[in-house]
mmCIF file of C-alpha atoms in Angstrom:
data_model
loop_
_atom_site.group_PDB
_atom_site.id
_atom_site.type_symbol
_atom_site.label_atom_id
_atom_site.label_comp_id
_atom_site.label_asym_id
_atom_site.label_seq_id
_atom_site.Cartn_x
_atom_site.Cartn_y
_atom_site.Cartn_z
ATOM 1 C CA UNK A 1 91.248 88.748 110.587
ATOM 2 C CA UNK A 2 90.252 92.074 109.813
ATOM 3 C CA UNK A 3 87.913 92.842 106.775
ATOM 4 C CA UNK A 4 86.232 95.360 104.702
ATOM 5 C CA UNK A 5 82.630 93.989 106.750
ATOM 6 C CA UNK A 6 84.586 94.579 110.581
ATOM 7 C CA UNK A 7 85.586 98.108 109.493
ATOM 8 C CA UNK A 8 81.912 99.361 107.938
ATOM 9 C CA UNK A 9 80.809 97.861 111.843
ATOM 10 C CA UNK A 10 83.601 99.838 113.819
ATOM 11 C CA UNK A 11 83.083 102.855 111.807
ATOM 12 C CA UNK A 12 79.416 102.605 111.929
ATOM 13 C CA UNK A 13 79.759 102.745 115.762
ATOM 14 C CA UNK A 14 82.258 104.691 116.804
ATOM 15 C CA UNK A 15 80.404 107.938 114.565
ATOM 16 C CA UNK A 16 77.254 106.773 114.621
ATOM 17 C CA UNK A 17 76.786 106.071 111.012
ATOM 18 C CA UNK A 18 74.033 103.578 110.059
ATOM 19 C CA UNK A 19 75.743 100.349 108.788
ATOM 20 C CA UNK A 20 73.010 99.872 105.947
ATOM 21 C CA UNK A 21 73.927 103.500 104.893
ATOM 22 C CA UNK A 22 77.416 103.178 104.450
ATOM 23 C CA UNK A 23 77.633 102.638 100.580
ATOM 24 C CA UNK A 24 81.474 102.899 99.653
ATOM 25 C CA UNK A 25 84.864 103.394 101.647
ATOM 26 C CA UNK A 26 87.761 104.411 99.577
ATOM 27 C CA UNK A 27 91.208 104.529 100.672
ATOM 28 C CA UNK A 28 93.308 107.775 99.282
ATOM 29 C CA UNK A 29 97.269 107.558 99.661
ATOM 30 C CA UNK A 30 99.471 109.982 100.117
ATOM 31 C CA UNK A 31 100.278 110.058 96.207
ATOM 32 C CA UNK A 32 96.693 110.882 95.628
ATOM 33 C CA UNK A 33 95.638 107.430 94.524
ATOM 34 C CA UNK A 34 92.149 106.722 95.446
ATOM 35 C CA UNK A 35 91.177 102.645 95.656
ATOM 36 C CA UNK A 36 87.517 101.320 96.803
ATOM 37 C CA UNK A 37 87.972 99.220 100.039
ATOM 38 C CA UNK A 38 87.459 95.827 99.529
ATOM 39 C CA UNK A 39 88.852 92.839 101.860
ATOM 40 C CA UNK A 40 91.952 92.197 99.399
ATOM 41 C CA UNK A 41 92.845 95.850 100.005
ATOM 42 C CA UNK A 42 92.564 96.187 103.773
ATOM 43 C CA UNK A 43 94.560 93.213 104.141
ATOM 44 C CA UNK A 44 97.507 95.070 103.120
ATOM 45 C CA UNK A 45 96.030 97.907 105.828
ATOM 46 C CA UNK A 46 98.518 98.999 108.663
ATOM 47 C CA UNK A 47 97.410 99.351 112.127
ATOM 48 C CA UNK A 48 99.417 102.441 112.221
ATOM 49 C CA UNK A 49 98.784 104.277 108.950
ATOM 50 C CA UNK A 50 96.923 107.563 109.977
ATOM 51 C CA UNK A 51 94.112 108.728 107.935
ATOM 52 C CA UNK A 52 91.479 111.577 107.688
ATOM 53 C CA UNK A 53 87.997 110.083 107.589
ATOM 54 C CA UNK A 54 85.883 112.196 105.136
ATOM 55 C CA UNK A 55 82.239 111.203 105.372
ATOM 56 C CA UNK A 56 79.964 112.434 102.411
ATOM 57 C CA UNK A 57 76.250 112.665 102.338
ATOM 58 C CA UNK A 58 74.833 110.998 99.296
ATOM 59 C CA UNK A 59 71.627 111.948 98.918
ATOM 60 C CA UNK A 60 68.977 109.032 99.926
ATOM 61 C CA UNK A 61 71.782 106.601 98.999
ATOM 62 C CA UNK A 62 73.527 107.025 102.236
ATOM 63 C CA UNK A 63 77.354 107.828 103.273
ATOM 64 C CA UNK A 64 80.990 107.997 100.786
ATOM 65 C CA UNK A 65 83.566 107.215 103.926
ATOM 66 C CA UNK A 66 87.112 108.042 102.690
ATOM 67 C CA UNK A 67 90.065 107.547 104.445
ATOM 68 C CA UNK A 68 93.313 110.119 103.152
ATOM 69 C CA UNK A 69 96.210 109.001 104.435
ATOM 70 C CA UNK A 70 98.316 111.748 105.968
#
């Protein structure tokens, strides 16, 4: 099963994010709606929705990921 914890971990390594930095990952849709990822919402995540990652600085708090959907 995927979750919110296996996506912080694949993000984390494929761009070389620190895990204990990542703070928040929000999902945007295409209608502008912008959710905080949680396991209840990536369970309705599809494999092939395509996204931009965003990744935002937060100063000494660590990373914002979003993902827009395009």
């Amino acid at each position: 099963m995927f979750s919110f914890l296996t996506s912080v971990f694949q993000i984390s390594e494929k761009y070389g994010i620190p895990v204990e930095k990542i703070v928040k990952i929000y999902k945007k849709s295409k209608k502008g709606i912008l959710v905080n990822m949680d396991d209840n919402i990536i369970e309705h995540y599809s494999n092939e929705d395509t996204f931009i990652l965003h990744v935002e600085s937060m100063v000494e708090q660590g990373f914002k990921i979003t993902l827009t959907e395009i």
